[in-house]
Short mmCIF file of C-alpha atoms and ligand atoms in Angstrom, two decimals:
data_model
loop_
_atom_site.label_atom_id
_atom_site.label_comp_id
_atom_site.label_asym_id
_atom_site.label_seq_id
_atom_site.Cartn_x
_atom_site.Cartn_y
_atom_site.Cartn_z
CA UNK A 239 149.66 58.34 18.71
CA UNK A 240 146.78 57.99 21.18
CA UNK A 241 143.69 56.04 20.28
CA UNK A 242 141.03 58.31 18.82
CA UNK A 243 137.70 57.98 20.63
CA UNK A 244 134.83 58.62 18.21
CA UNK A 245 131.33 58.26 19.54
CA UNK A 246 127.83 59.54 19.70
CA UNK A 247 125.18 60.25 22.29
CA UNK A 248 121.75 59.80 20.84
CA UNK A 249 120.39 62.13 23.54
CA UNK A 250 116.59 61.66 23.76
CA UNK A 251 116.10 60.14 20.31
CA UNK A 252 115.43 56.74 18.71
CA UNK A 253 112.84 54.05 19.23
CA UNK A 254 114.03 50.50 19.90
CA UNK A 255 113.51 49.66 16.22
CA UNK A 256 115.67 52.64 15.20
CA UNK A 257 118.31 51.70 17.78
CA UNK A 258 118.40 48.14 16.47
CA UNK A 259 118.77 49.29 12.90
CA UNK A 260 121.64 51.70 13.67
CA UNK A 261 123.49 49.25 15.92
CA UNK A 262 122.97 46.32 13.54
CA UNK A 263 124.30 48.37 10.65
CA UNK A 264 127.39 49.35 12.64
CA UNK A 265 128.00 45.76 13.75
CA UNK A 266 127.78 44.51 10.18
CA UNK A 267 130.00 47.29 8.88
CA UNK A 268 132.75 46.71 11.46
CA UNK A 269 132.54 42.91 11.22
CA UNK A 270 134.22 42.39 14.57
CA UNK A 271 136.98 44.97 14.63
CA UNK A 272 137.28 48.72 15.00
CA UNK A 273 139.32 50.71 12.49
CA UNK A 274 142.99 50.74 13.54
CA UNK A 275 143.66 53.47 16.08
CA UNK A 276 139.98 54.25 16.66
CA UNK A 277 137.77 53.47 19.68
CA UNK A 278 134.10 53.68 18.67
CA UNK A 279 131.40 54.24 21.31
CA UNK A 280 127.63 54.75 21.36
CA UNK A 281 125.46 56.17 24.12
CA UNK A 282 121.74 55.46 23.64
CA UNK A 283 118.84 56.34 25.94
CA UNK A 284 118.52 54.00 28.94
CA UNK A 285 115.60 52.23 27.27
CA UNK A 286 117.83 51.01 24.44
CA UNK A 287 120.86 49.93 26.50
CA UNK A 288 120.12 46.20 26.59
CA UNK A 289 118.81 46.24 23.02
CA UNK A 290 122.01 47.81 21.69
CA UNK A 291 124.14 45.49 23.82
CA UNK A 292 122.25 42.51 22.39
CA UNK A 293 122.65 43.69 18.80
CA UNK A 294 126.35 44.58 19.14
CA UNK A 295 127.14 41.39 21.09
CA UNK A 296 129.27 40.91 24.20
CA UNK A 297 132.63 41.11 22.42
CA UNK A 298 131.89 44.16 20.31
CA UNK A 299 134.75 46.60 19.64
CA UNK A 300 132.17 49.36 20.16
CA UNK A 301 131.90 50.59 23.74
CA UNK A 302 128.37 51.11 25.04
CA UNK A 303 127.45 53.88 27.43
CA UNK A 304 124.64 55.54 29.36
CA UNK A 305 123.97 59.29 29.35
CA UNK A 306 123.82 59.62 33.14
CA UNK A 307 123.95 57.49 36.29
CA UNK A 308 123.38 58.15 39.98
CA UNK A 309 126.27 58.16 42.44
CA UNK A 310 124.59 55.78 44.92
CA UNK A 311 124.56 52.05 44.13
CA UNK A 312 120.88 51.56 45.00
CA UNK A 313 118.07 53.04 47.05
CA UNK A 314 115.14 55.43 47.18
CA UNK A 315 116.01 57.67 44.23
CA UNK A 316 112.88 57.62 42.07
CA UNK A 317 113.57 58.05 38.39
CA UNK A 318 117.30 57.45 38.65
CA UNK A 319 119.52 54.62 37.37
CA UNK A 320 122.65 53.50 39.23
CA UNK A 321 126.06 52.57 37.84
CA UNK A 322 125.64 48.89 38.86
CA UNK A 323 122.29 48.85 37.02
CA UNK A 324 123.86 50.44 33.94
CA UNK A 325 126.67 47.89 34.09
CA UNK A 326 124.15 45.07 34.47
CA UNK A 327 122.42 46.33 31.31
CA UNK A 328 125.69 46.12 29.39
CA UNK A 329 127.14 49.63 29.71
CA UNK A 330 130.88 50.23 29.92
CA UNK A 331 130.88 54.04 29.81
CA UNK A 332 129.00 56.60 31.92
CA UNK A 333 128.54 60.06 30.46
CA UNK A 334 128.67 62.66 33.23
CA UNK A 335 127.99 66.38 33.36
CA UNK A 336 126.72 67.11 29.86
CA UNK A 337 125.76 70.79 29.70
CA UNK A 338 122.12 69.87 29.03
CA UNK A 339 122.08 68.02 32.36
CA UNK A 340 123.84 70.88 34.13
CA UNK A 341 121.34 73.37 32.69
CA UNK A 342 118.07 71.47 33.02
CA UNK A 343 118.61 68.80 35.68
CA UNK A 344 120.67 70.42 38.39
CA UNK A 345 123.98 68.70 37.69
CA UNK A 346 126.75 70.47 39.62
CA UNK A 347 130.49 70.13 39.96
CA UNK A 348 129.85 68.20 43.18
CA UNK A 349 127.42 65.72 41.57
CA UNK A 350 129.81 65.21 38.67
CA UNK A 351 132.56 64.40 41.19
CA UNK A 352 130.33 61.84 42.95
CA UNK A 353 129.33 60.27 39.63
CA UNK A 354 132.91 60.03 38.33
CA UNK A 355 133.82 58.24 41.56
CA UNK A 356 130.84 55.88 41.24
CA UNK A 357 131.73 54.95 37.66
CA UNK A 358 135.36 54.27 38.60
CA UNK A 359 134.32 52.25 41.67
CA UNK A 360 132.40 49.85 39.43
CA UNK A 361 134.99 49.64 36.68
CA UNK A 362 133.20 51.78 34.11
CA UNK A 363 134.75 54.61 32.11
CA UNK A 364 133.58 58.07 33.15
CA UNK A 365 133.09 60.36 30.15
CA UNK A 366 133.20 63.76 31.81
CA UNK A 367 131.72 66.62 29.78
CA UNK A 368 132.85 70.18 30.42
CA UNK A 369 132.16 73.41 28.57
CA UNK A 370 131.56 77.11 29.00
CA UNK A 371 128.65 79.35 27.99
CA UNK A 372 128.82 82.08 25.35
CA UNK A 373 128.97 84.68 28.15
CA UNK A 374 131.99 83.07 29.75
CA UNK A 375 133.66 82.80 26.35
CA UNK A 376 133.00 86.47 25.60
CA UNK A 377 134.55 87.47 28.91
CA UNK A 378 137.70 85.60 27.94
CA UNK A 379 137.35 83.06 30.72
CA UNK A 380 136.90 79.82 28.76
CA UNK A 381 140.05 78.01 29.77
CA UNK A 382 139.84 78.91 33.46
CA UNK A 383 136.18 77.88 33.56
CA UNK A 384 136.64 74.44 32.00
CA UNK A 385 139.76 73.72 34.04
CA UNK A 386 137.76 74.47 37.17
CA UNK A 387 134.91 72.18 36.07
CA UNK A 388 137.38 69.38 35.37
CA UNK A 389 139.40 69.87 38.54
CA UNK A 390 136.21 69.82 40.64
CA UNK A 391 134.91 66.62 39.08
CA UNK A 392 138.29 64.86 39.24
CA UNK A 393 139.33 66.06 42.70
CA UNK A 394 141.00 63.43 44.82
CA UNK A 395 141.64 60.88 42.07
CA UNK A 396 144.96 59.08 41.91
CA UNK A 397 146.87 58.87 38.64
CA UNK A 398 145.64 55.31 37.96
CA UNK A 399 142.02 56.40 38.31
CA UNK A 400 142.59 59.52 36.25
CA UNK A 401 144.05 57.35 33.49
CA UNK A 402 140.63 55.69 33.11
CA UNK A 403 138.74 58.97 32.64
CA UNK A 404 137.79 60.45 29.28
CA UNK A 405 137.19 64.21 29.12
CA UNK A 406 134.98 65.79 26.44
CA UNK A 407 135.23 69.54 25.96
CA UNK A 408 131.90 70.69 24.59
CA UNK A 409 131.43 74.47 24.55
CA UNK A 410 127.75 75.19 25.16
CA UNK A 411 127.67 77.78 22.37
CA UNK A 412 128.72 75.11 19.86
CA UNK A 413 126.22 72.38 20.79
CA UNK A 414 123.00 71.45 19.05
CA UNK A 415 120.54 73.26 16.79
CA UNK A 416 121.11 76.58 18.54
CA UNK A 417 124.87 76.25 18.48
CA UNK A 418 127.34 77.26 15.83
CA UNK A 419 130.36 75.19 14.86
CA UNK A 420 133.52 76.29 16.66
CA UNK A 421 136.45 77.27 14.50
CA UNK A 422 139.78 75.57 14.97
CA UNK A 423 141.25 78.91 16.07
CA UNK A 424 138.70 79.16 18.89
CA UNK A 425 139.61 75.73 20.21
CA UNK A 426 143.39 75.97 20.22
CA UNK A 427 143.67 77.79 23.56
CA UNK A 428 141.13 75.70 25.51
CA UNK A 429 142.81 72.50 24.31
CA UNK A 430 146.24 73.89 25.11
CA UNK A 431 145.02 74.53 28.66
CA UNK A 432 143.43 71.08 28.94
CA UNK A 433 146.43 69.45 27.34
CA UNK A 434 148.86 71.07 29.73
CA UNK A 435 146.92 69.65 32.66
CA UNK A 436 145.62 66.33 31.37
CA UNK A 437 147.44 65.24 28.19
CA UNK A 438 148.89 61.77 28.75
CA UNK A 439 147.17 61.49 32.14
CA UNK A 440 143.62 60.70 30.97
CA UNK A 441 142.35 58.13 28.47
CA UNK A 442 141.09 60.78 26.07
CA UNK A 443 140.57 64.49 25.44
CA UNK A 444 137.60 64.74 23.09
CA UNK A 445 135.95 67.63 21.31
CA UNK A 446 132.17 67.87 20.93
CA UNK A 447 129.71 70.43 19.56
CA UNK A 448 128.43 70.64 15.96
CA UNK A 449 130.99 68.17 14.69
CA UNK A 450 130.16 67.46 11.05
CA UNK A 451 131.69 65.78 8.04
CA UNK A 452 133.29 69.02 6.88
CA UNK A 453 135.04 70.00 10.12
CA UNK A 454 135.88 66.61 11.68
CA UNK A 455 139.33 66.20 10.12
CA UNK A 456 140.37 69.74 11.10
CA UNK A 457 139.10 69.26 14.66
CA UNK A 458 141.14 66.05 15.00
CA UNK A 459 144.18 68.04 13.90
CA UNK A 460 144.04 70.36 16.93
CA UNK A 461 146.87 69.69 19.34
CA UNK A 462 145.81 67.46 22.29
CA UNK A 463 142.49 66.43 20.70
CA UNK A 464 142.19 62.64 20.79
CA UNK A 465 138.64 62.13 19.65
CA UNK A 466 135.19 63.44 18.82
CA UNK A 467 131.90 63.28 20.71
CA UNK A 468 129.08 63.76 18.28
CA UNK A 469 125.33 64.34 18.33
CA UNK A 470 123.31 65.07 15.21
CA UNK A 471 125.83 64.14 12.50
CA UNK A 472 126.13 60.61 13.89
CA UNK A 473 122.45 59.90 14.49
CA UNK A 474 122.25 58.64 10.92
CA UNK A 475 124.52 55.63 10.66
CA UNK A 476 126.04 56.85 7.38
CA UNK A 477 127.22 60.00 9.13
CA UNK A 478 128.80 58.02 11.94
CA UNK A 479 130.53 55.62 9.55
CA UNK A 480 131.99 58.55 7.64
CA UNK A 481 133.32 60.03 10.91
CA UNK A 482 134.96 56.67 11.68
CA UNK A 483 136.60 56.77 8.22
CA UNK A 484 137.86 60.30 8.81
CA UNK A 485 139.29 59.30 12.19
CA UNK A 486 140.88 56.14 10.77
CA UNK A 487 142.56 58.22 8.06
CA UNK A 488 143.81 60.65 10.72
CA UNK A 489 145.13 57.77 12.84
CA UNK A 490 146.95 56.30 9.85
CA UNK A 491 148.53 59.60 8.78
P1 LIG B 731 125.80 68.08 18.35
O1 LIG B 731 126.88 67.31 17.67
O2 LIG B 731 124.43 67.73 17.83
O3 LIG B 731 126.06 69.56 18.37
O4 LIG B 731 125.78 67.59 19.88
C1 LIG B 731 126.99 67.49 20.56
C2 LIG B 731 126.80 66.93 21.90
O5 LIG B 731 126.18 67.53 22.77
C3 LIG B 731 127.35 65.59 22.16
O6 LIG B 731 127.28 65.31 23.52
#
């Protein structure tokens, strides 16, 4: 069975003190090793990258990420952070194309493609987020839409590069306070479509959007799902630890 990636983006939350407390609690809980079959990851705000790296330590089993990075290595791009800078701060994963960035910050299929390439060029793991709106879902076009987003961002990659990419399917209608949890039945077809194209070719096919302690086990049971990408439920450490337990039980079953 594939390794189950279970991680959280903190989005725009947490002070340094809160980041330290969460990361320190996770470090102490894991005591040097991830649960068998599970790859934990955490994606703080840029401000907390070095703090979390310091708390987790260099050899942590928890991968550390950033929520965005520019495609250029350096230059006159005010307000941006490059992949080499993220790497220098201790990041191993670059989240790319979250729907909140597509909606509010002009992320496009083309910029996601450039950012995936930049992450790979510097040896980091691109975590590519894809997902359709409620309107697209209602028109019956979910699978075609997300396949197109993925194909655009991954265009031109060889199989070895593709094998280093993690894809997170996060339907916009299921994300955040305004979202509603997806049912397993709603996710079967999109994951069948993603699985047909990418299963066994990428490092992970994750689900994200209103993952909680009640639905996590069922979501992990969907064919082709190899992990969970979580917001709110994991912002409290207890919630994240419980998700790791659920994933470990799934991996052991
Ligand atoms: P929620 O789990 O809070 O719905 O957020 C999901 C998400 O956007 C993770 O990237």
